[in-house]
Short mmCIF file of C-alpha atoms and ligand atoms in Angstrom, two decimals:
data_model
loop_
_atom_site.label_atom_id
_atom_site.label_comp_id
_atom_site.label_asym_id
_atom_site.label_seq_id
_atom_site.Cartn_x
_atom_site.Cartn_y
_atom_site.Cartn_z
CA MET A 122 88.44 112.62 -98.77
CA VAL A 123 85.90 109.88 -99.48
CA LYS A 124 84.51 107.10 -97.34
CA GLU A 125 86.51 104.48 -99.27
CA ASP A 126 89.77 106.07 -98.07
CA PHE A 127 89.01 104.59 -94.62
CA GLY A 128 88.70 101.03 -95.99
CA PRO A 129 85.74 98.68 -96.28
CA HIS A 130 85.53 97.66 -92.61
CA PHE A 131 85.60 101.10 -91.02
CA GLU A 132 82.53 101.55 -88.74
CA TRP A 133 80.49 104.73 -89.32
CA GLY A 134 77.90 105.87 -86.80
CA VAL A 135 76.14 108.43 -84.76
CA SER A 136 75.91 108.51 -80.91
CA SER A 137 73.28 109.60 -78.43
CA ALA A 138 72.27 109.06 -74.81
CA ALA A 139 69.04 108.25 -72.97
CA PHE A 140 68.77 111.19 -70.55
CA GLN A 141 69.67 113.70 -73.24
CA THR A 142 66.96 112.61 -75.67
CA GLU A 143 64.26 110.38 -74.23
CA GLY A 144 62.12 112.69 -72.07
CA ALA A 145 59.20 110.74 -70.57
CA TRP A 146 60.98 111.11 -67.30
CA ASP A 147 58.33 109.29 -65.25
CA ALA A 148 56.46 107.33 -67.97
CA ASP A 149 55.47 103.70 -67.67
CA GLY A 150 56.92 103.09 -64.24
CA LYS A 151 60.33 104.72 -64.71
CA GLY A 152 62.00 105.74 -61.49
CA PRO A 153 63.83 109.04 -60.97
CA SER A 154 67.51 109.28 -61.90
CA ILE A 155 70.14 111.47 -60.30
CA TRP A 156 69.74 113.79 -63.30
CA ASP A 157 65.96 114.14 -62.79
CA VAL A 158 66.77 115.30 -59.25
CA PHE A 159 69.74 117.46 -60.15
CA THR A 160 67.93 119.36 -62.90
CA ASN A 161 65.41 120.42 -60.30
CA ARG A 162 68.05 121.97 -58.13
CA LYS A 163 68.21 125.76 -58.27
CA GLY A 164 71.07 127.21 -60.28
CA LYS A 165 72.44 123.92 -61.55
CA ILE A 166 71.29 124.08 -65.18
CA LYS A 167 71.53 127.10 -67.49
CA GLY A 168 68.22 128.81 -67.80
CA ALA A 169 66.72 126.35 -65.23
CA GLN A 170 66.05 123.97 -68.14
CA HIS A 171 65.19 120.31 -67.59
CA ALA A 172 64.90 117.15 -69.63
CA CYS A 173 61.34 116.09 -68.81
CA THR A 174 60.54 116.06 -72.53
CA ALA A 175 63.97 116.56 -74.16
CA CYS A 176 63.78 115.27 -77.73
CA ASN A 177 60.74 113.10 -76.98
CA PHE A 178 62.70 110.08 -78.16
CA TYR A 179 60.70 107.79 -75.88
CA TYR A 180 57.57 108.42 -77.98
CA GLY A 181 59.18 109.46 -81.27
CA TYR A 182 62.01 106.92 -81.46
CA GLN A 183 60.77 105.52 -84.74
CA GLN A 184 61.02 108.90 -86.39
CA ASP A 185 64.57 109.40 -85.14
CA ILE A 186 65.68 105.94 -86.15
CA ALA A 187 64.24 106.78 -89.54
CA TRP A 188 66.52 109.87 -89.56
CA VAL A 189 69.52 107.65 -88.91
CA ARG A 190 68.58 105.55 -91.92
CA LYS A 191 67.78 108.62 -94.10
CA LEU A 192 71.28 109.93 -93.31
CA ASN A 193 72.77 106.54 -94.48
CA ILE A 194 74.28 105.92 -91.09
CA PRO A 195 74.84 102.19 -90.53
CA ASN A 196 75.42 102.25 -86.73
CA PHE A 197 73.38 103.94 -83.98
CA ARG A 198 74.81 104.22 -80.50
CA PHE A 199 72.35 104.93 -77.68
CA SER A 200 72.20 104.22 -73.96
CA ILE A 201 69.83 102.49 -71.65
CA ALA A 202 68.29 104.50 -68.77
CA TRP A 203 68.96 102.22 -65.81
CA PRO A 204 65.94 103.64 -63.78
CA ARG A 205 63.60 102.89 -66.67
CA VAL A 206 64.45 99.19 -66.33
CA PHE A 207 64.98 99.11 -62.54
CA PRO A 208 63.05 102.09 -61.05
CA LYS A 209 64.71 101.55 -57.69
CA GLY A 210 68.04 100.56 -59.15
CA VAL A 211 67.77 96.88 -58.16
CA GLY A 212 64.94 94.45 -57.30
CA LYS A 213 61.92 94.20 -59.45
CA PRO A 214 62.50 95.07 -63.08
CA ASN A 215 60.03 97.27 -64.95
CA LEU A 216 58.95 95.27 -68.00
CA LYS A 217 57.57 98.33 -69.77
CA GLY A 218 60.94 99.98 -69.48
CA LEU A 219 62.75 97.05 -70.87
CA ASP A 220 60.18 96.77 -73.59
CA PHE A 221 60.92 100.27 -74.80
CA TYR A 222 64.52 99.20 -75.47
CA ASN A 223 63.28 96.01 -77.17
CA ARG A 224 61.38 98.27 -79.52
CA VAL A 225 64.32 100.56 -80.16
CA VAL A 226 66.61 97.62 -80.87
CA ASP A 227 64.05 96.00 -83.19
CA GLY A 228 63.38 99.37 -84.81
CA CYS A 229 67.08 99.71 -85.66
CA LEU A 230 67.38 96.21 -86.98
CA GLU A 231 64.28 96.58 -89.13
CA GLN A 232 65.91 99.69 -90.76
CA GLY A 233 69.18 97.81 -91.32
CA ILE A 234 70.92 99.78 -88.54
CA THR A 235 73.29 98.12 -86.07
CA PRO A 236 72.50 99.09 -82.46
CA TRP A 237 75.44 99.87 -80.20
CA VAL A 238 74.37 100.06 -76.58
CA THR A 239 75.95 101.94 -73.67
CA LEU A 240 74.86 100.57 -70.30
CA TYR A 241 75.70 103.62 -68.25
CA HIS A 242 75.56 107.14 -69.62
CA TRP A 243 75.28 108.96 -66.28
CA ASP A 244 71.59 108.54 -65.28
CA LEU A 245 71.98 106.48 -62.07
CA PRO A 246 68.78 105.62 -60.23
CA GLN A 247 68.24 108.15 -57.49
CA ALA A 248 67.37 105.31 -55.08
CA LEU A 249 70.97 104.10 -55.44
CA GLN A 250 72.42 107.60 -54.99
CA GLU A 251 70.57 107.69 -51.68
CA LYS A 252 72.83 104.80 -50.68
CA GLY A 253 75.91 106.65 -51.88
CA GLY A 254 75.83 105.98 -55.63
CA TRP A 255 79.26 105.49 -57.10
CA THR A 256 80.91 106.08 -53.74
CA ASN A 257 79.40 102.88 -52.40
CA ARG A 258 81.27 99.72 -53.40
CA ASP A 259 77.91 97.95 -53.65
CA ILE A 260 77.51 99.78 -56.92
CA LEU A 261 79.43 96.85 -58.43
CA SER A 262 76.76 94.30 -57.52
CA TRP A 263 73.89 96.73 -58.26
CA MET A 264 75.27 97.28 -61.72
CA GLU A 265 75.86 93.59 -62.19
CA GLU A 266 72.17 92.95 -61.48
CA TYR A 267 71.03 95.69 -63.90
CA ALA A 268 73.52 94.83 -66.64
CA GLY A 269 72.97 91.11 -66.31
CA TYR A 270 69.23 91.52 -66.79
CA VAL A 271 69.51 93.92 -69.78
CA VAL A 272 72.22 91.97 -71.55
CA SER A 273 70.36 88.66 -71.12
CA ARG A 274 67.21 90.26 -72.67
CA LEU A 275 68.80 92.21 -75.49
CA GLY A 276 72.03 90.25 -76.10
CA ASP A 277 70.43 88.04 -78.73
CA ARG A 278 70.13 91.11 -81.00
CA VAL A 279 72.58 93.63 -79.62
CA LYS A 280 76.19 92.59 -80.29
CA ARG A 281 78.03 95.83 -79.57
CA TRP A 282 78.11 96.82 -75.90
CA MET A 283 79.80 99.61 -73.93
CA VAL A 284 79.98 99.54 -70.17
CA LEU A 285 80.49 103.16 -69.17
CA ASN A 286 80.39 106.51 -70.92
CA GLU A 287 83.32 108.79 -69.94
CA PRO A 288 84.06 107.77 -66.33
CA ALA A 289 86.40 110.76 -65.94
CA VAL A 290 83.52 113.14 -66.66
CA PHE A 291 80.78 111.60 -64.52
CA THR A 292 83.02 111.07 -61.54
CA GLY A 293 84.96 114.36 -61.98
CA ALA A 294 81.99 116.67 -62.68
CA GLY A 295 79.53 114.72 -60.53
CA TYR A 296 81.58 113.72 -57.54
CA PHE A 297 84.39 116.24 -57.36
CA PHE A 298 83.28 119.56 -58.86
CA GLY A 299 79.57 119.07 -58.15
CA VAL A 300 78.59 120.62 -61.51
CA HIS A 301 76.89 117.46 -62.75
CA ALA A 302 74.58 115.07 -60.93
CA PRO A 303 74.61 114.05 -58.16
CA GLY A 304 76.36 117.35 -57.28
CA LEU A 305 78.95 116.00 -54.76
CA THR A 306 82.29 117.52 -54.17
CA GLY A 307 85.78 116.77 -52.93
CA VAL A 308 88.24 113.91 -53.00
CA ARG A 309 86.40 111.92 -50.40
CA ASN A 310 83.59 111.42 -52.95
CA PHE A 311 85.74 111.46 -56.09
CA PHE A 312 88.29 108.82 -55.18
CA PRO A 313 85.88 106.05 -54.17
CA ALA A 314 83.58 106.88 -57.10
CA ALA A 315 86.52 106.77 -59.51
CA HIS A 316 87.80 103.49 -58.10
CA HIS A 317 84.42 101.85 -58.28
CA ALA A 318 83.89 103.13 -61.83
CA ALA A 319 87.27 101.60 -62.81
CA LEU A 320 86.29 98.30 -61.24
CA ALA A 321 82.87 98.31 -62.90
CA MET A 322 84.42 98.31 -66.30
CA GLY A 323 86.16 94.96 -65.82
CA ARG A 324 83.40 93.40 -63.79
CA ILE A 325 80.65 94.27 -66.25
CA GLY A 326 82.86 93.64 -69.23
CA ARG A 327 83.35 90.09 -68.07
CA LEU A 328 79.66 89.64 -67.50
CA ILE A 329 78.79 90.83 -71.02
CA ARG A 330 81.39 88.55 -72.58
CA SER A 331 79.96 85.54 -70.76
CA GLU A 332 76.36 86.37 -71.74
CA VAL A 333 76.55 87.57 -75.31
CA GLN A 334 77.55 85.23 -78.11
CA ASN A 335 79.63 86.73 -80.86
CA GLY A 336 79.50 90.05 -79.11
CA GLU A 337 82.05 92.83 -78.92
CA VAL A 338 82.57 94.47 -75.50
CA GLY A 339 83.88 98.01 -75.14
CA THR A 340 83.84 101.02 -72.87
CA THR A 341 84.38 104.68 -73.68
CA PHE A 342 86.75 107.38 -72.46
CA SER A 343 86.76 111.15 -72.79
CA CYS A 344 90.18 112.48 -73.85
CA SER A 345 91.73 115.82 -74.76
CA SER A 346 95.21 116.31 -76.03
CA ILE A 347 97.18 118.26 -73.42
CA HIS A 348 99.58 121.02 -74.39
CA PRO A 349 101.69 122.95 -71.88
CA ALA A 350 101.06 126.71 -71.84
CA SER A 351 104.80 127.31 -72.36
CA SER A 352 107.98 125.31 -72.63
CA ARG A 353 108.90 126.20 -69.04
CA ARG A 354 109.58 123.15 -66.86
CA ARG A 355 106.76 123.93 -64.47
CA ASP A 356 104.13 124.14 -67.27
CA VAL A 357 105.46 120.99 -68.88
CA ASP A 358 105.15 119.17 -65.52
CA ALA A 359 101.67 120.60 -64.94
CA ALA A 360 100.67 119.22 -68.37
CA ILE A 361 101.95 115.75 -67.38
CA ARG A 362 99.85 115.86 -64.22
CA ALA A 363 96.75 117.00 -66.08
CA ASP A 364 97.25 114.32 -68.65
CA ALA A 365 97.35 111.68 -65.90
CA LEU A 366 94.05 112.90 -64.54
CA ILE A 367 92.18 113.69 -67.77
CA ASN A 368 93.43 110.95 -70.09
CA ARG A 369 95.18 108.12 -68.14
CA LEU A 370 93.24 107.68 -64.90
CA PHE A 371 90.74 105.15 -66.25
CA ILE A 372 92.31 103.48 -69.24
CA GLU A 373 95.56 102.46 -67.51
CA PRO A 374 94.03 100.33 -64.71
CA VAL A 375 91.86 98.64 -67.34
CA LEU A 376 94.99 97.79 -69.29
CA GLY A 377 96.69 96.35 -66.20
CA LEU A 378 99.02 99.31 -65.79
CA GLY A 379 97.55 100.54 -62.51
CA TYR A 380 96.66 104.12 -61.66
CA PRO A 381 99.12 106.73 -62.99
CA THR A 382 100.22 107.72 -59.51
CA ALA A 383 103.87 108.21 -60.51
CA ASP A 384 102.84 111.24 -62.55
CA LEU A 385 100.10 112.49 -60.25
CA LYS A 386 101.01 111.78 -56.67
CA ALA A 387 97.60 112.78 -55.31
CA LEU A 388 96.07 109.69 -56.91
CA ALA A 389 97.84 107.51 -54.39
CA ALA A 390 94.94 108.25 -52.07
CA ILE A 391 92.84 105.88 -54.16
CA GLU A 392 94.76 103.09 -52.44
CA LYS A 393 92.59 103.63 -49.43
CA TYR A 394 89.61 102.18 -51.34
CA MET A 395 91.55 99.23 -52.83
CA GLN A 396 90.76 95.75 -51.56
CA ALA A 397 93.05 92.74 -51.87
CA GLU A 398 91.51 91.33 -55.01
CA ASP A 399 91.20 94.69 -56.90
CA GLU A 400 94.52 94.67 -58.58
CA LYS A 401 93.50 91.53 -60.42
CA ALA A 402 89.94 92.65 -60.96
CA LEU A 403 90.72 96.00 -62.64
CA PRO A 404 92.15 94.79 -65.93
CA PHE A 405 89.94 93.50 -68.69
CA ASP A 406 90.69 92.74 -72.31
CA PHE A 407 88.05 94.81 -74.03
CA ASP A 408 87.37 94.07 -77.73
CA PHE A 409 87.37 97.80 -78.48
CA ILE A 410 87.98 101.04 -76.66
CA GLY A 411 85.87 104.04 -77.47
CA ILE A 412 87.62 107.38 -77.45
CA GLN A 413 85.70 110.64 -77.36
CA ASN A 414 87.54 113.78 -78.33
CA TYR A 415 86.29 117.30 -78.94
CA THR A 416 89.29 119.58 -78.30
CA ARG A 417 92.63 120.10 -76.67
CA GLU A 418 93.50 121.65 -73.32
CA VAL A 419 96.25 124.09 -72.66
CA VAL A 420 97.66 123.65 -69.14
CA ALA A 421 99.64 126.00 -66.91
CA SER A 422 101.27 125.40 -63.59
CA SER A 423 99.17 126.72 -60.70
CA PRO A 424 100.55 126.01 -57.22
CA PHE A 425 97.25 127.09 -55.60
CA VAL A 426 95.07 124.49 -57.24
CA PRO A 427 94.84 121.62 -54.79
CA TYR A 428 96.08 118.17 -55.75
CA LEU A 429 96.80 119.02 -59.40
CA GLN A 430 98.76 122.29 -59.05
CA ALA A 431 97.69 122.99 -62.56
CA ARG A 432 94.93 124.84 -64.36
CA LEU A 433 93.32 124.70 -67.79
CA VAL A 434 93.77 127.99 -69.66
CA PRO A 435 90.30 128.69 -71.18
CA ALA A 436 90.18 128.93 -74.98
CA ILE A 437 88.55 132.39 -74.76
CA LYS A 438 91.59 133.68 -72.90
CA ARG A 439 93.97 132.25 -75.50
CA LYS A 440 92.27 134.15 -78.33
CA VAL A 441 92.10 131.08 -80.48
CA PRO A 442 90.73 131.45 -84.05
CA ALA A 443 87.66 129.32 -83.52
CA ILE A 444 85.65 128.35 -80.47
CA THR A 445 82.43 126.36 -80.05
CA ALA A 446 79.29 127.17 -78.05
CA MET A 447 80.78 125.04 -75.25
CA GLY A 448 83.79 127.40 -75.07
CA TRP A 449 86.05 124.71 -76.53
CA GLU A 450 88.77 125.51 -78.95
CA VAL A 451 88.36 124.04 -82.46
CA PHE A 452 91.62 122.17 -82.78
CA PRO A 453 91.41 119.18 -85.19
CA PRO A 454 94.91 117.84 -84.63
CA ALA A 455 93.76 116.95 -81.11
CA ILE A 456 91.85 113.88 -82.41
CA TYR A 457 94.92 112.63 -84.28
CA GLU A 458 97.05 113.08 -81.13
CA MET A 459 94.55 111.14 -79.05
CA ILE A 460 94.36 108.29 -81.53
CA LYS A 461 98.14 108.21 -81.56
CA LYS A 462 98.32 108.24 -77.74
CA PHE A 463 95.78 105.45 -77.29
CA SER A 464 97.33 103.43 -80.15
CA SER A 465 100.57 103.41 -78.30
CA TYR A 466 99.12 101.31 -75.47
CA PRO A 467 99.70 97.68 -75.83
CA ASN A 468 96.74 95.25 -75.90
CA ILE A 469 94.00 97.47 -77.34
CA PRO A 470 92.61 95.41 -80.23
CA LYS A 471 90.89 98.42 -81.79
CA LEU A 472 89.97 102.00 -81.12
CA ILE A 473 86.74 103.51 -82.25
CA VAL A 474 86.03 107.24 -82.06
CA THR A 475 82.65 106.86 -80.33
CA GLU A 476 82.03 110.60 -80.11
CA ASN A 477 83.23 113.72 -81.94
CA GLY A 478 81.22 116.78 -82.85
CA ALA A 479 80.63 120.39 -82.14
CA ALA A 480 78.02 122.78 -80.67
CA PHE A 481 77.34 126.02 -82.53
CA ALA A 482 74.46 128.45 -82.40
CA ASP A 483 72.30 127.44 -85.37
CA THR A 484 69.64 129.54 -87.07
CA VAL A 485 66.66 128.27 -88.99
CA LEU A 486 66.09 130.36 -92.09
CA ASP A 487 63.50 129.37 -94.71
CA GLY A 488 63.29 125.90 -93.24
CA GLN A 489 67.06 125.35 -93.51
CA VAL A 490 69.99 125.21 -91.11
CA LYS A 491 73.18 126.23 -92.82
CA ASP A 492 75.66 125.10 -90.18
CA ALA A 493 78.86 125.66 -92.19
CA GLU A 494 81.06 125.69 -89.00
CA ARG A 495 79.85 122.31 -87.77
CA LYS A 496 80.22 120.76 -91.26
CA GLN A 497 83.78 122.13 -91.53
CA TYR A 498 84.55 120.88 -87.97
CA LEU A 499 83.48 117.39 -88.91
CA ILE A 500 85.41 117.43 -92.19
CA ASP A 501 88.57 118.69 -90.53
CA HIS A 502 88.36 116.13 -87.70
CA LEU A 503 87.67 113.26 -90.09
CA ALA A 504 90.71 114.34 -92.15
CA GLN A 505 92.76 113.92 -88.96
CA VAL A 506 91.21 110.45 -88.38
CA LEU A 507 92.18 109.53 -91.92
CA ARG A 508 95.70 110.82 -91.30
CA ALA A 509 95.85 108.54 -88.24
CA LYS A 510 94.58 105.62 -90.27
CA GLN A 511 97.09 106.24 -93.04
CA ASP A 512 99.88 106.42 -90.48
CA GLY A 513 98.93 102.89 -89.48
CA LEU A 514 97.32 103.84 -86.16
CA ASN A 515 94.77 101.60 -84.59
CA VAL A 516 91.47 103.43 -85.45
CA HIS A 517 88.54 101.47 -86.86
CA GLY A 518 85.47 103.63 -86.59
CA TYR A 519 84.01 107.11 -86.23
CA PHE A 520 80.70 108.15 -84.62
CA VAL A 521 79.41 111.74 -84.74
CA TRP A 522 78.05 113.26 -81.55
CA THR A 523 75.07 113.52 -82.09
CA LEU A 524 71.90 112.75 -84.12
CA THR A 525 69.55 115.42 -82.84
CA ASP A 526 70.12 118.57 -80.78
CA ASN A 527 69.46 117.50 -77.24
CA PHE A 528 69.83 118.29 -73.51
CA GLU A 529 73.49 119.11 -72.97
CA TRP A 530 73.57 118.46 -69.23
CA ALA A 531 74.38 121.59 -67.17
CA GLU A 532 74.39 123.60 -70.40
CA GLY A 533 70.69 122.87 -71.05
CA TYR A 534 69.53 123.21 -74.68
CA HIS A 535 71.62 126.12 -75.92
CA ALA A 536 74.55 123.96 -76.94
CA ARG A 537 73.30 122.30 -80.09
CA PHE A 538 75.44 119.40 -81.32
CA GLY A 539 72.96 117.65 -83.69
CA LEU A 540 73.12 116.73 -87.34
CA VAL A 541 69.41 117.27 -87.17
CA HIS A 542 67.93 120.45 -85.66
CA VAL A 543 65.20 120.15 -83.06
CA ASP A 544 62.60 122.81 -82.30
CA PHE A 545 62.00 121.96 -78.66
CA ASP A 546 58.56 123.57 -78.62
CA THR A 547 57.14 121.63 -81.55
CA GLN A 548 59.61 118.68 -81.67
CA GLN A 549 59.94 119.43 -85.43
CA ARG A 550 63.14 118.13 -86.99
CA ILE A 551 65.16 119.77 -89.82
CA VAL A 552 68.23 118.14 -91.17
CA LYS A 553 71.16 120.57 -91.06
CA ASP A 554 73.71 121.06 -93.84
CA SER A 555 76.18 118.99 -91.71
CA GLY A 556 73.69 116.14 -91.69
CA LYS A 557 73.26 116.43 -95.47
CA TRP A 558 77.01 116.38 -95.83
CA TYR A 559 77.36 113.22 -93.65
CA ARG A 560 74.58 111.59 -95.65
CA THR A 561 76.31 112.25 -98.97
CA PHE A 562 79.68 111.26 -97.55
CA LEU A 563 78.26 107.92 -96.34
CA SER A 564 76.22 107.21 -99.45
CA ARG A 565 79.11 106.45 -101.82
O1 IFM B 800 76.79 115.47 -74.58
C1 IFM B 800 78.02 114.94 -74.20
C2 IFM B 800 77.90 113.46 -74.04
O2 IFM B 800 76.82 113.08 -73.17
C3 IFM B 800 79.14 112.87 -73.50
N1 IFM B 800 80.28 113.31 -74.24
C4 IFM B 800 80.41 114.72 -74.55
C5 IFM B 800 79.12 115.25 -75.12
C6 IFM B 800 79.27 116.76 -75.44
O3 IFM B 800 79.53 117.47 -74.29
#
């Protein structure tokens, strides 16, 4: 497999996110985000770790952009920390915060790297959470104010935009299970948050399109291929319900197909938050859809699980041959299945794999990180992307998650996903064998 097999226009990149890398949590007028608050709550993050410094990207961004170039990666996806630009969420912008992103964008362009910017990768300003965050419909106008400002200042140079990162994860983990910020639970938080996130995609998508000349507007979705635990009817039905929740809940309203209530009846409760104009406001014709896949899920019927009546059978219990530091099964065909699933929707001009990668426990030995498992994971997943491409499916790009090891949310720092190893005490970087492999692969 060589790069040329994917064709001359295939987009190659690497992805990252503000909260996971920047640190400088209160520098230069930045306001607190829900993650700054959540990481200080007892028992929420493994090892009580926090992201006050993280990878020090705020101060060392030039060095990390230089790594992107040294690895021959033409596209760098990063996100904007909303509370850096609007410390209180709305109102007076913080020019120093915006200026940081001006420097990052210019730094990319100077190195010949195309910046791809995500507007929301989970770090909502705490001031807005105090008004309900994503459960409050006003989030739409708050985000419009933030996005309008950022896009009007960076849109002359940034042409690739993504509205949200993985709405299913930040609403599910943050507003239903309470394991991510802001730590809220239950359907009375999840349903309004989900509906407002779905509406935000169209609303902000339209705004970007009107502001940015020659831009491409996208948004990204987490997805896992869903396999029933057995061929019994009840497990097959449970898998259909889980698929509706995990893979279909956000893409289908955006495509004008509505919420997948026929396959997951509990979703009908979202109706309560629908207003007259919403049906028309939900769809938006994105230029590209980002899909982010890491594994598959095996699903069994479970009558005692509320709403879903289904449970995910953990990889560890299934005794799978390979498992990552996140406890996720290594299952490369999943990415092919997801590309196939999303390609089957009408009206998606192009799919880009905006995240794929793996966390493994790395060791530094004689100044080297020989991460054979991660390298093999990437090769095997790319082979599946190529298979999808050769089958005529609609995939046009691939971004590795992620450039440097970073703060993996509730998992803290133990789950290392980077192509470049980070010593979090000294901030020293060492390119891993997987990074060297990607560099060689991209250099041809
Ligand atoms: O680190 C996350 C990222 O922020 C969103 N997608 C999945 C990654 C790995 O868990």
